[in-house]
XYZ file of C-alpha atoms in Angstrom:
280
model
C 3.089 31.750 -24.902
C 5.878 29.227 -24.262
C 5.333 29.304 -20.583
C 1.622 28.657 -21.101
C 2.224 25.820 -23.291
C 4.658 24.265 -20.934
C 2.055 24.460 -17.918
C -0.474 22.765 -20.296
C 1.855 19.936 -20.940
C 2.517 19.549 -17.353
C -1.289 19.511 -16.624
C -1.808 16.742 -19.281
C 0.923 14.692 -18.240
C -0.349 14.784 -14.633
C -3.763 14.004 -15.848
C -2.608 10.952 -17.850
C -0.598 9.528 -14.825
C -3.762 9.733 -12.563
C -6.258 8.098 -14.875
C -4.359 4.699 -14.545
C -4.338 4.846 -10.704
C -7.569 4.804 -8.682
C -8.042 4.075 -4.849
C -5.463 1.709 -4.336
C -5.380 0.104 -7.753
C -3.360 0.638 -10.899
C -4.678 0.058 -14.486
C -2.420 -2.232 -16.529
C -3.365 -1.439 -20.146
C -4.273 -3.876 -22.780
C -1.287 -4.886 -25.059
C 1.488 -7.204 -26.046
C 4.203 -7.661 -23.330
C 7.419 -9.726 -23.280
C 7.546 -12.106 -20.576
C 9.736 -14.987 -19.167
C 13.463 -15.737 -19.657
C 15.457 -17.904 -22.129
C 16.858 -19.910 -19.090
C 13.582 -20.792 -17.626
C 11.774 -24.086 -18.257
C 8.647 -22.933 -16.327
C 8.717 -19.388 -17.682
C 10.119 -19.358 -21.225
C 10.759 -16.044 -23.014
C 7.576 -15.157 -25.036
C 5.211 -12.399 -26.081
C 1.834 -12.415 -24.587
C -1.341 -10.276 -25.232
C -3.596 -9.383 -22.321
C -6.719 -7.312 -21.795
C -6.472 -4.315 -19.378
C -6.937 -5.043 -15.725
C -6.886 -3.370 -12.375
C -4.310 -4.688 -9.759
C -3.927 -3.758 -6.068
C -0.895 -1.555 -5.358
C -0.424 -3.386 -2.054
C -0.411 -6.940 -0.891
C -3.701 -7.814 1.136
C -3.335 -6.633 4.735
C -4.347 -8.244 7.850
C -6.901 -5.464 8.468
C -8.546 -6.258 5.080
C -8.531 -9.921 5.922
C -9.927 -9.302 9.346
C -12.974 -7.580 7.661
C -13.613 -10.766 5.658
C -13.453 -13.019 8.832
C -15.681 -10.713 10.965
C -18.263 -10.608 8.091
C -18.247 -14.385 7.410
C -16.893 -16.224 10.453
C -14.552 -18.108 8.194
C -11.822 -20.296 9.637
C -8.649 -20.882 7.661
C -7.206 -24.242 6.937
C -4.433 -23.455 9.514
C -6.993 -22.853 12.211
C -8.831 -26.076 11.343
C -5.872 -28.381 10.774
C -3.197 -26.794 12.755
C -0.691 -27.305 10.046
C 0.857 -23.898 9.411
C 4.778 -23.578 8.778
C 6.686 -21.119 10.669
C 10.096 -19.601 11.047
C 12.381 -18.526 13.924
C 16.005 -17.584 13.780
C 18.446 -20.541 14.350
C 16.987 -22.897 11.889
C 19.197 -24.578 9.160
C 18.674 -23.243 5.753
C 15.261 -24.130 4.154
C 14.089 -25.691 7.402
C 10.762 -24.524 8.796
C 8.665 -25.563 11.836
C 5.113 -26.761 11.867
C 3.338 -24.905 14.710
C -0.132 -25.971 15.675
C -0.740 -22.485 17.189
C 0.067 -20.625 13.959
C -2.647 -18.968 11.848
C -3.210 -15.506 10.256
C -3.589 -13.755 13.639
C -0.310 -15.508 14.916
C 1.625 -16.052 11.722
C 4.619 -17.376 13.410
C 2.859 -19.096 16.275
C 1.438 -17.692 19.583
C 4.771 -17.815 21.292
C 6.294 -15.473 18.610
C 3.703 -12.904 18.911
C 0.621 -11.646 16.942
C -0.628 -9.033 14.569
C -2.217 -6.559 16.981
C 0.217 -3.934 16.027
C 0.723 -5.208 12.439
C -2.604 -4.610 10.844
C -0.972 -2.820 8.005
C 1.300 -5.860 7.195
C 0.335 -8.363 4.428
C -1.792 -11.307 5.825
C 0.118 -14.551 5.890
C -0.507 -18.181 7.084
C -3.370 -18.477 4.700
C -3.529 -21.142 2.079
C -4.436 -21.047 -1.568
C -7.893 -22.443 -0.779
C -8.388 -19.788 1.863
C -7.550 -17.094 -0.618
C -10.088 -18.380 -3.172
C -12.882 -18.195 -0.498
C -11.744 -14.550 0.227
C -11.721 -13.632 -3.438
C -15.263 -15.077 -3.846
C -16.488 -12.919 -0.977
C -14.674 -9.727 -1.996
C -15.543 -10.060 -5.676
C -12.049 -10.173 -6.790
C -9.518 -12.581 -8.157
C -5.918 -13.446 -8.151
C -3.734 -12.230 -10.923
C -2.711 -14.779 -13.546
C 1.025 -15.655 -13.898
C 1.092 -13.324 -16.866
C -0.778 -10.438 -15.321
C 1.301 -10.494 -12.256
C 4.631 -10.600 -14.164
C 3.516 -7.661 -16.464
C 2.500 -5.468 -13.546
C 5.762 -6.429 -11.547
C 8.101 -5.731 -14.695
C 6.384 -2.272 -15.158
C 7.332 -2.062 -18.858
C 10.794 -3.499 -18.479
C 11.719 -6.832 -20.367
C 14.371 -8.119 -17.803
C 14.153 -10.030 -14.517
C 13.554 -6.772 -12.542
C 11.829 -3.479 -13.118
C 14.029 -0.706 -14.328
C 16.473 0.608 -11.795
C 16.705 -2.487 -9.686
C 19.362 -5.146 -9.495
C 20.637 -7.521 -6.920
C 22.920 -4.865 -5.327
C 20.162 -2.309 -4.585
C 17.108 -4.564 -4.285
C 17.011 -3.923 -0.661
C 15.583 -0.289 -1.406
C 12.598 -1.879 -2.920
C 11.946 -5.086 -1.102
C 11.795 -6.589 2.341
C 14.180 -9.497 2.110
C 16.692 -11.269 4.340
C 20.084 -9.697 4.121
C 22.230 -12.033 6.427
C 24.278 -14.874 4.997
C 22.189 -17.407 6.708
C 19.158 -17.784 8.891
C 20.987 -18.760 12.232
C 20.483 -15.181 13.676
C 17.714 -12.600 13.262
C 18.163 -10.107 10.557
C 16.723 -6.531 11.269
C 19.203 -4.817 9.110
C 16.305 -3.345 7.131
C 14.259 -2.725 10.073
C 12.175 -5.996 9.814
C 12.840 -9.563 10.455
C 9.487 -10.907 9.343
C 6.887 -8.869 7.353
C 6.986 -5.101 7.065
C 3.928 -2.741 6.659
C 2.915 -2.654 2.922
C 4.292 0.216 1.039
C 7.347 0.599 3.467
C 9.819 0.172 0.570
C 10.103 1.922 -2.906
C 7.464 1.170 -5.418
C 8.068 -0.048 -9.109
C 7.634 2.603 -11.798
C 3.915 1.653 -12.169
C 3.274 2.339 -8.394
C 3.142 -1.240 -7.193
C 4.767 -2.072 -3.836
C 6.568 -5.168 -2.436
C 6.602 -7.104 -5.686
C 10.091 -8.529 -4.842
C 9.801 -9.079 -1.134
C 7.527 -9.042 1.925
C 5.616 -12.140 1.037
C 5.306 -14.349 -1.940
C 2.005 -13.840 -3.763
C -0.378 -16.405 -4.930
C -1.219 -16.273 -8.579
C -3.635 -18.384 -10.570
C -2.083 -20.749 -13.239
C -0.835 -24.062 -14.176
C 2.674 -25.170 -15.051
C 3.464 -28.049 -17.552
C 5.154 -29.911 -14.760
C 2.026 -29.946 -12.601
C 0.298 -32.624 -14.719
C -2.843 -33.654 -13.203
C -1.849 -32.579 -9.670
C -3.464 -29.676 -7.954
C -0.755 -27.151 -7.209
C -0.769 -23.678 -6.065
C 1.876 -21.208 -7.201
C 3.225 -17.935 -6.030
C 5.638 -15.307 -7.173
C 7.928 -12.376 -6.171
C 9.934 -13.316 -3.128
C 9.539 -12.766 0.644
C 11.086 -11.478 3.873
C 12.815 -14.863 4.186
C 14.545 -14.907 0.843
C 18.238 -14.170 0.715
C 20.856 -14.100 -1.949
C 22.338 -17.454 -0.488
C 19.036 -19.349 0.332
C 16.249 -18.167 -1.842
C 17.229 -15.655 -4.603
C 13.799 -15.955 -6.199
C 13.036 -12.277 -5.705
C 12.500 -11.548 -9.456
C 9.923 -11.640 -12.228
C 10.874 -15.075 -13.615
C 10.727 -17.505 -10.751
C 7.361 -19.241 -10.159
C 7.229 -21.184 -6.735
C 5.016 -24.150 -6.028
C 3.145 -25.366 -2.838
C 0.342 -27.405 -1.778
C -3.176 -25.640 -2.110
C -3.584 -26.653 1.616
C -0.347 -25.310 2.827
C -0.102 -22.120 4.997
C 3.381 -20.410 5.488
C 4.199 -17.156 7.237
C 5.929 -15.815 4.089
C 3.071 -16.291 1.709
C 0.257 -13.890 0.952
C -1.479 -12.438 -2.040
C -2.404 -9.457 -4.068
C -5.868 -9.059 -5.707
C -7.141 -8.025 -9.139
C -10.598 -6.462 -9.228
C -13.297 -8.111 -11.535
C -14.939 -5.587 -14.035
C -13.625 -2.610 -11.983
C -14.332 0.891 -13.109
C -13.427 3.949 -11.035
C -17.103 4.930 -10.893
C -18.069 1.701 -8.918
C -19.294 2.928 -5.679
C -17.275 0.235 -3.598
C -14.076 1.898 -4.720
């Protein structure tokens, strides 16, 4: 009898874990969540209430963005204005290069290689405005500041999800491990982006929340005023402890809505998603 009861409990626990995850998305339940940090001006410590939403397990990939381009013929801002910012080893800290040849198919410029063998990497060199066009086509949206942070924290009320700290974050995130950016860093297997899901997920099953690429979110900060500013969160392959220790759930980065960087991508939230929708 005890054995039968034990098997039943295991079955129910397995079922409960599955109903919140469907075809590449995880359901974040409605509720009150603790966000922010007492030391942050942009993101003060507070409690927020949100409705449930479905968020992608992975950052949007080159393969997924290519489907959009093939269906619409869309040209990104970087293709039209040749203003993408790229990186190569040897640059001083925080210095990037404007490369007229760079766009999402060649995210660090044609001379540094393309994405032919990187279709499962996150798409980069796309601007915030490009992302909004994609979302309109794909009937999805960006997560809000609050939604992204809730999903990234996975139930924890600190700067990281449970089990992660600055010492072991390399198990969960594609970041830069060298002291500076003068030499290429392949110590975790990748200098630029990695395939999505190559590192450990958070407890709710989301991958790459602290590394690989910064992720655009929707939202406005008090310091934005009347300016049109895009924001991104999470950290990137370029971030290191000495140059950009922003790989946490508190930091909110700012960039022009027209800007395209090779360490900046996005993750989507589905509109009115139900597991029975035929498109999923």
